[in-house]
Tab-separated table of C-alpha atoms in Angstrom:
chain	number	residue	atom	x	y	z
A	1	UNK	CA	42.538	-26.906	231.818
A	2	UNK	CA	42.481	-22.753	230.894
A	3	UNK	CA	40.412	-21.624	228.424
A	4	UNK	CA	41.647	-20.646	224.796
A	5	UNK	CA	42.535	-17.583	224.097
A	6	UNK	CA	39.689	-15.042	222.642
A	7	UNK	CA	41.143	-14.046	218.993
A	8	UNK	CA	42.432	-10.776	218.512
A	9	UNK	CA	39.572	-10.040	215.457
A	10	UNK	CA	36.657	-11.100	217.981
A	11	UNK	CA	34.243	-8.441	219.446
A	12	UNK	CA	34.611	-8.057	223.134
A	13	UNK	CA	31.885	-9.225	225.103
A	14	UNK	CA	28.723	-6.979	224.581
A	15	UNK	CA	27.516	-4.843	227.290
A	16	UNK	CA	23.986	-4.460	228.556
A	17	UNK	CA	21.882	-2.808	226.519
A	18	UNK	CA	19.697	-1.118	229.512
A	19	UNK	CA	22.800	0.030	230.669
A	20	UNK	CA	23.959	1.478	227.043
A	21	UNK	CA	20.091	3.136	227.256
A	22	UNK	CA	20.595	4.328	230.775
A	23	UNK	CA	23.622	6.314	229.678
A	24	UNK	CA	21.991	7.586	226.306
A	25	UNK	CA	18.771	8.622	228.334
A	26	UNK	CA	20.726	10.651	230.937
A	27	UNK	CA	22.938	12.522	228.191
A	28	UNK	CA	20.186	13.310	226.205
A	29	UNK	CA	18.014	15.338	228.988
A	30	UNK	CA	21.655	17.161	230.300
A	31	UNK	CA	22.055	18.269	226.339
A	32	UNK	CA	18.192	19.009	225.913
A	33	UNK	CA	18.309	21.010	228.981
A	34	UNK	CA	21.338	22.706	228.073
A	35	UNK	CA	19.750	23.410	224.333
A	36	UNK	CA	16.185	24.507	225.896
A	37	UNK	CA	17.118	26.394	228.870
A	38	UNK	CA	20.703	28.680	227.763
A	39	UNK	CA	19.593	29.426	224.514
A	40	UNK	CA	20.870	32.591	224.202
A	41	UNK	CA	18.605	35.720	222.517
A	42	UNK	CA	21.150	36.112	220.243
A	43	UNK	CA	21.487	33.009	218.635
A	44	UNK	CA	24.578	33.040	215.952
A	45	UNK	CA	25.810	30.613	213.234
A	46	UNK	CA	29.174	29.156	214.374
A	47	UNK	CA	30.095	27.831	210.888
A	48	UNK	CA	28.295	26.811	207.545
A	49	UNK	CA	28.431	23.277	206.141
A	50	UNK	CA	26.762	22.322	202.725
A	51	UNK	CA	25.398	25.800	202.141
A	52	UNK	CA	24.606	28.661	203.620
A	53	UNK	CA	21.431	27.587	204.580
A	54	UNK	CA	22.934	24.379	206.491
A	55	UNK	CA	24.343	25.606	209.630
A	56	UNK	CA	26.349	24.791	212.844
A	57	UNK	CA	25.524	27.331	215.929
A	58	UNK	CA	27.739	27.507	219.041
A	59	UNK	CA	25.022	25.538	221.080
A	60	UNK	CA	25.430	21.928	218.519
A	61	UNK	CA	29.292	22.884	219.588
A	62	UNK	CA	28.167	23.557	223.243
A	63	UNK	CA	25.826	20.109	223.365
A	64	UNK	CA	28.404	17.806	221.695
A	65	UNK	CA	30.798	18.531	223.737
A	66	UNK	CA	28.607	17.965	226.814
A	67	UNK	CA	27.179	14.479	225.554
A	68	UNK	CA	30.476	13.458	224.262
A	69	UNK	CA	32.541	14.249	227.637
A	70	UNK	CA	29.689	12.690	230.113
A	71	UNK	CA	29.977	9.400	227.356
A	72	UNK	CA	33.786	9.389	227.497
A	73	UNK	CA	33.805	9.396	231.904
A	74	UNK	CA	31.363	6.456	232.047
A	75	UNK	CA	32.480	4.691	228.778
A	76	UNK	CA	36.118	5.890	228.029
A	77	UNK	CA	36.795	2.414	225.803
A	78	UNK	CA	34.141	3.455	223.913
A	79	UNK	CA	34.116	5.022	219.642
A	80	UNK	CA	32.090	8.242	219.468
A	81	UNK	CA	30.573	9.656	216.077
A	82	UNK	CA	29.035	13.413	216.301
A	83	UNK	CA	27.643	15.261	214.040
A	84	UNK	CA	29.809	18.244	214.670
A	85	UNK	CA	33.191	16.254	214.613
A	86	UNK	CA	33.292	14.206	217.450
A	87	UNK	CA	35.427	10.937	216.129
A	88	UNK	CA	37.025	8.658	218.342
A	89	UNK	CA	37.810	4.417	217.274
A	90	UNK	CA	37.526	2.822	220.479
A	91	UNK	CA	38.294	-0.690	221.468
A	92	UNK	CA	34.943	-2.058	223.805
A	93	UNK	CA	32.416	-2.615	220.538
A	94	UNK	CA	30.635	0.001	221.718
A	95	UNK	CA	30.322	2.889	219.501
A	96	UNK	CA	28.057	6.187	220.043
A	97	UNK	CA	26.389	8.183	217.369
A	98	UNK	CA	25.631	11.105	218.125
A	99	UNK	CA	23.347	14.384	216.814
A	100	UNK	CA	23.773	17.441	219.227
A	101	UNK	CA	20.806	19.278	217.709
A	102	UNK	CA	18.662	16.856	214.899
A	103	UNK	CA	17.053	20.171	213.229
A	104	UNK	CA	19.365	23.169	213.516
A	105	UNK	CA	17.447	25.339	211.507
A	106	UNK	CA	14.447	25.155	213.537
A	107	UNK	CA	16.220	25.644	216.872
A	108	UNK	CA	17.987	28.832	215.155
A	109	UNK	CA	14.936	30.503	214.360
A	110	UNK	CA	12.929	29.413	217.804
A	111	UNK	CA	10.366	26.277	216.243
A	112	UNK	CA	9.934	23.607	218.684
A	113	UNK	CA	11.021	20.863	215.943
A	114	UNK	CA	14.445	19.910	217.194
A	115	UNK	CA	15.732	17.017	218.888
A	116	UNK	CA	18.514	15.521	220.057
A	117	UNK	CA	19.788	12.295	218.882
A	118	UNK	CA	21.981	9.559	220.708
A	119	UNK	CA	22.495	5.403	219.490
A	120	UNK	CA	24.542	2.979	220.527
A	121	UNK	CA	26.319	0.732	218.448
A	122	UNK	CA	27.441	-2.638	218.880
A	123	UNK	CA	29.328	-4.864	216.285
A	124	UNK	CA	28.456	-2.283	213.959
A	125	UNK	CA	24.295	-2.738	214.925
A	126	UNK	CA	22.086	-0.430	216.253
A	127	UNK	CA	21.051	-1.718	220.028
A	128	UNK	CA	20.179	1.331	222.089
A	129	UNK	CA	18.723	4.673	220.771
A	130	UNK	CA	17.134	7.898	222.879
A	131	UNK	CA	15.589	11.158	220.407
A	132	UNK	CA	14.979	13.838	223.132
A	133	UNK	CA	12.579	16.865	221.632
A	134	UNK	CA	12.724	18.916	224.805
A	135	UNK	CA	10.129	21.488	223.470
A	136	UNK	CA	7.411	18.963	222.748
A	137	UNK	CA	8.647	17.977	225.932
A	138	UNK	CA	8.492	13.979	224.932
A	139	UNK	CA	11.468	11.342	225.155
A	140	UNK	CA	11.754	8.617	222.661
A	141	UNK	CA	13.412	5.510	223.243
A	142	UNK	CA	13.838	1.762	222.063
A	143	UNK	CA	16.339	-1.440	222.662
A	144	UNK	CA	16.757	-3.518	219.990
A	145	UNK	CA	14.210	-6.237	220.663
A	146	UNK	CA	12.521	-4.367	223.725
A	147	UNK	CA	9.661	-2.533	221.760
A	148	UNK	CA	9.731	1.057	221.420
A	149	UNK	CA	8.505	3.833	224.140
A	150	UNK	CA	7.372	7.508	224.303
A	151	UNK	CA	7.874	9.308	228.047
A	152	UNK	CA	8.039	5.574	229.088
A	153	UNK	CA	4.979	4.480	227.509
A	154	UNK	CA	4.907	1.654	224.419
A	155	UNK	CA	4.363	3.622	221.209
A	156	UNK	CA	3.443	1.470	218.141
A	157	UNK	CA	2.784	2.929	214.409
A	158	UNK	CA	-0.728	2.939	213.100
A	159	UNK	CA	-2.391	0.206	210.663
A	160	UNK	CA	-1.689	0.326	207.012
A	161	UNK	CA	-3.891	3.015	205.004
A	162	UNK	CA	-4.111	2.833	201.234
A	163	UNK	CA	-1.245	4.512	199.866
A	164	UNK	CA	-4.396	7.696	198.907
A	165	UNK	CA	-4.997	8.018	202.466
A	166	UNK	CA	-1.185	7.899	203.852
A	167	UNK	CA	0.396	11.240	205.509
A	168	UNK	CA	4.125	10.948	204.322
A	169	UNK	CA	6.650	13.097	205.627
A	170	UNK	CA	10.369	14.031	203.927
A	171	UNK	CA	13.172	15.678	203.698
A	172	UNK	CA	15.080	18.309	201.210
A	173	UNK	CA	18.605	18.525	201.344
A	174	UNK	CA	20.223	22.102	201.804
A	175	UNK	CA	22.154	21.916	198.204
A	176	UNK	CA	20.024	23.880	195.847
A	177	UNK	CA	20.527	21.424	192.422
A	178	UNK	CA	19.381	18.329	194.874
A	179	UNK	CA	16.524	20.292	196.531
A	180	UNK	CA	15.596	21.309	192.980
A	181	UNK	CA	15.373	17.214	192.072
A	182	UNK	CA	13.873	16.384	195.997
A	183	UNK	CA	10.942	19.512	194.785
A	184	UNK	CA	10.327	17.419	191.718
A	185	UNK	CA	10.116	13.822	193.513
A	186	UNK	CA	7.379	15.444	195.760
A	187	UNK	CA	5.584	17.228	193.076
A	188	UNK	CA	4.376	14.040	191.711
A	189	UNK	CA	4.209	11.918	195.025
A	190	UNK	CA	1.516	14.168	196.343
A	191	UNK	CA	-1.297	13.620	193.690
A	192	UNK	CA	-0.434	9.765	194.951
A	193	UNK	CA	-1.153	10.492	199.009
A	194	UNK	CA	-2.922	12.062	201.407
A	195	UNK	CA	-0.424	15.037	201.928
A	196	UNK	CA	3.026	15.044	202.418
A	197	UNK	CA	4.581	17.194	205.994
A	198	UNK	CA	7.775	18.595	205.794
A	199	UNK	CA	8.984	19.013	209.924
A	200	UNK	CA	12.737	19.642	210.145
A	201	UNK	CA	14.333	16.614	212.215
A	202	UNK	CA	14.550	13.539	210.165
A	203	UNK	CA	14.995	11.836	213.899
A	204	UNK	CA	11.458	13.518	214.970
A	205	UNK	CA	9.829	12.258	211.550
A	206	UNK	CA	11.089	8.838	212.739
A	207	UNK	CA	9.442	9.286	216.005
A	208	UNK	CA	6.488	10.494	215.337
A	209	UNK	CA	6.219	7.756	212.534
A	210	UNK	CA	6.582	5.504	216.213
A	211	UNK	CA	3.950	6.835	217.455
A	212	UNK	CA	1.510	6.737	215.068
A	213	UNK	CA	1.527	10.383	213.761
A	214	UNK	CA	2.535	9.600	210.330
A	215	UNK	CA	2.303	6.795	207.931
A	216	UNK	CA	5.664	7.239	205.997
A	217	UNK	CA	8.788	9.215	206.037
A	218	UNK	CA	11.560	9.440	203.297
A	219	UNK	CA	14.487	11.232	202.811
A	220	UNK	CA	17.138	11.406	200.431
A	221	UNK	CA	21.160	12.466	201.916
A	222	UNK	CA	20.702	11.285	205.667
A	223	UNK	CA	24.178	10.696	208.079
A	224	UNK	CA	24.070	8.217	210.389
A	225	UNK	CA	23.566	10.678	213.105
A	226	UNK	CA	20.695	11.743	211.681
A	227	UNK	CA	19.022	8.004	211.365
A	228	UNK	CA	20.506	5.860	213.611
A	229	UNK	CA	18.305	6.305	216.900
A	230	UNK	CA	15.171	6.980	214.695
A	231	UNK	CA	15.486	4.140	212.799
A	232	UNK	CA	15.592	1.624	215.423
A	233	UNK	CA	12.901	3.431	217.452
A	234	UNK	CA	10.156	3.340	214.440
A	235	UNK	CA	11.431	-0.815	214.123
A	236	UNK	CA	10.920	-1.532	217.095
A	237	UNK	CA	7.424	0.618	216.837
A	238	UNK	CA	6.507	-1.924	214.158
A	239	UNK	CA	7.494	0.633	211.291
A	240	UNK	CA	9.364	-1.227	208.236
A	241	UNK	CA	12.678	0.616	207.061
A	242	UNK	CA	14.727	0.439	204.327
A	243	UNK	CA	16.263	2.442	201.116
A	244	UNK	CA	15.890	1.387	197.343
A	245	UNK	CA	14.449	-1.782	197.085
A	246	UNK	CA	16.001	-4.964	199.402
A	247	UNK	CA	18.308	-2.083	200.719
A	248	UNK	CA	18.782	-0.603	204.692
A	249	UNK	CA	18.545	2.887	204.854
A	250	UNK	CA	21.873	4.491	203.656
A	251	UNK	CA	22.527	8.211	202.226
A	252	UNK	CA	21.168	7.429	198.911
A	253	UNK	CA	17.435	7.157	200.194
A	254	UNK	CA	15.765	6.440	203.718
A	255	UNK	CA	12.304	4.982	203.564
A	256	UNK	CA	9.864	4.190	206.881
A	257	UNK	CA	6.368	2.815	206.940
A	258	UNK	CA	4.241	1.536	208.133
A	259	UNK	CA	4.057	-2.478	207.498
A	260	UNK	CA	1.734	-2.754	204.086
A	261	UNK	CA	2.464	0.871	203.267
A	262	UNK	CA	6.500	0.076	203.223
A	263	UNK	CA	6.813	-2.277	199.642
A	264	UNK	CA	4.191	0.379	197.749
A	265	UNK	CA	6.030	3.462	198.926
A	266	UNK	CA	9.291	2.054	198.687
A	267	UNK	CA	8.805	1.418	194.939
A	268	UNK	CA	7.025	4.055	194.139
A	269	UNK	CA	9.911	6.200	195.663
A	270	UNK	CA	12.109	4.248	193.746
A	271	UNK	CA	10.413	4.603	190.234
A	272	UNK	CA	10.217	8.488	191.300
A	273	UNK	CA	14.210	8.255	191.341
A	274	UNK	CA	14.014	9.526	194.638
A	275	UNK	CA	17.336	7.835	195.350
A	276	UNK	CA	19.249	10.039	192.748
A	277	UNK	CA	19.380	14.078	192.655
């Protein structure tokens, strides 16, 4: 007796995860290295997206195209989504979603706040994701269901605080009439918190949300390059995500907390409109 025939329509057979992490790991320290080490003096903007103020420089080019090559001779099967135009379909399952430089604006001008940001998709899920921030010189990484880890260590977010006492960081997007709304949102949040941080790289905010270095994070007009390995990091950290209420995170509004910070936030986020600009 053979064995039937696999449908056309069904997924192929999913590949290890720790392999999927091994890969991500490896081509986000040859892209932070790359980022940290040839960063030339004279840093220029390569092209302008949204605004003037949201840019691409010729090293998110230079590190794209590295990840995305060593990616494609391990994994050629594989989809690929970059930031910076990377788009290939693929045909394993497998699809990698990638951010070259998580916080452009910071690396332009020399802060330490960048990262870079590499997930891997399966069936359309989130099961592998690395954040590199080279010059906090800390790797972040998490399989779906294998906890979440800083330099190899378990990271896990802190214990609830009432929502008075929480340190929330966001987000404003580099349109001026939605920064303009984002400015207002915040305006009234803070009377409601402990202070609100404003770092850069929504995948660092994610992180360090991981690691117990914030309570919350939102953020309105997010890509899934920019969320995808944060997201599952912080989850697997303990964090809750979501967008408007009994929503996932999507562009409309990302919100991450801490477990018995996440419902309050979200809806107070929500009554705030910060899901519209």
């Amino acid at each position: 007796m053979t064995d039937a025939p696999r449908p056309e329509s069904a997924e192929p057979p999913a590949p290890p995860y720790d392999e999927l992490l091994d890969l991500a790991l490896e081509a986000a320290r040859r892209a932070g290295e790359l980022l940290r080490d040839h960063r030339p003096a004279d840093l220029g903007v390569a092209a302008t997206k949204s605004s003037a103020i949201d840019v691409v420089t010729e090293m998110d080019l230079a590190a794209e195209k590295l990840i995305t090559g060593f990616l494609t001779e391990r994994r050629p099967a594989d989809g690929i989504l970059g930031e910076e135009g990377a788009s290939t379909p693929g045909s394993s399952g497998v699809r990698w979603v990638v951010d070259p430089v998580d916080g452009t604006v910071n690396y332009l001008y020399g802060r330490p706040d960048w990262s870079v940001s590499i997930a891997a998709e399966y069936a359309g899920e989130v099961v592998a994701g690395v954040v590199a921030a080279p010059m906090r010189g800390e790797t972040y990484h998490a399989v779906r269901g294998g906890g979440a880890f800083v330099d190899g260590e378990p990271a896990h977010c802190r214990p609830a605080p009432p929502m008075d006492q929480a340190l929330v960081s966001t987000g404003f997007n580099y349109v001026h009439a939605v920064r303009s709304h984002q400015a207002e949102v915040a305006r009234r949040l803070i009377p409601r918190v402990r202070d609100i941080r404003r770092g850069g790289s929504a995948a660092i905010d994610l992180c360090d949300l991981a690691c117990g270095r914030l309570d919350g994070y939102y953020e309105r007009g997010l890509h899934p390059w920019d969320l995808a390995a944060g997201d599952l990091i912080a989850r697997e950290a303990g964090a809750l995500t979501g967008s408007r209420p009994g929503l996932p995170p999507d562009g409309d509004l990302t919100v991450a907390a801490v477990p018995g910070l996440f419902v309050p936030l979200q809806r107070l986020l929500d009554e705030l409109g910060a899901w519209h600009d």
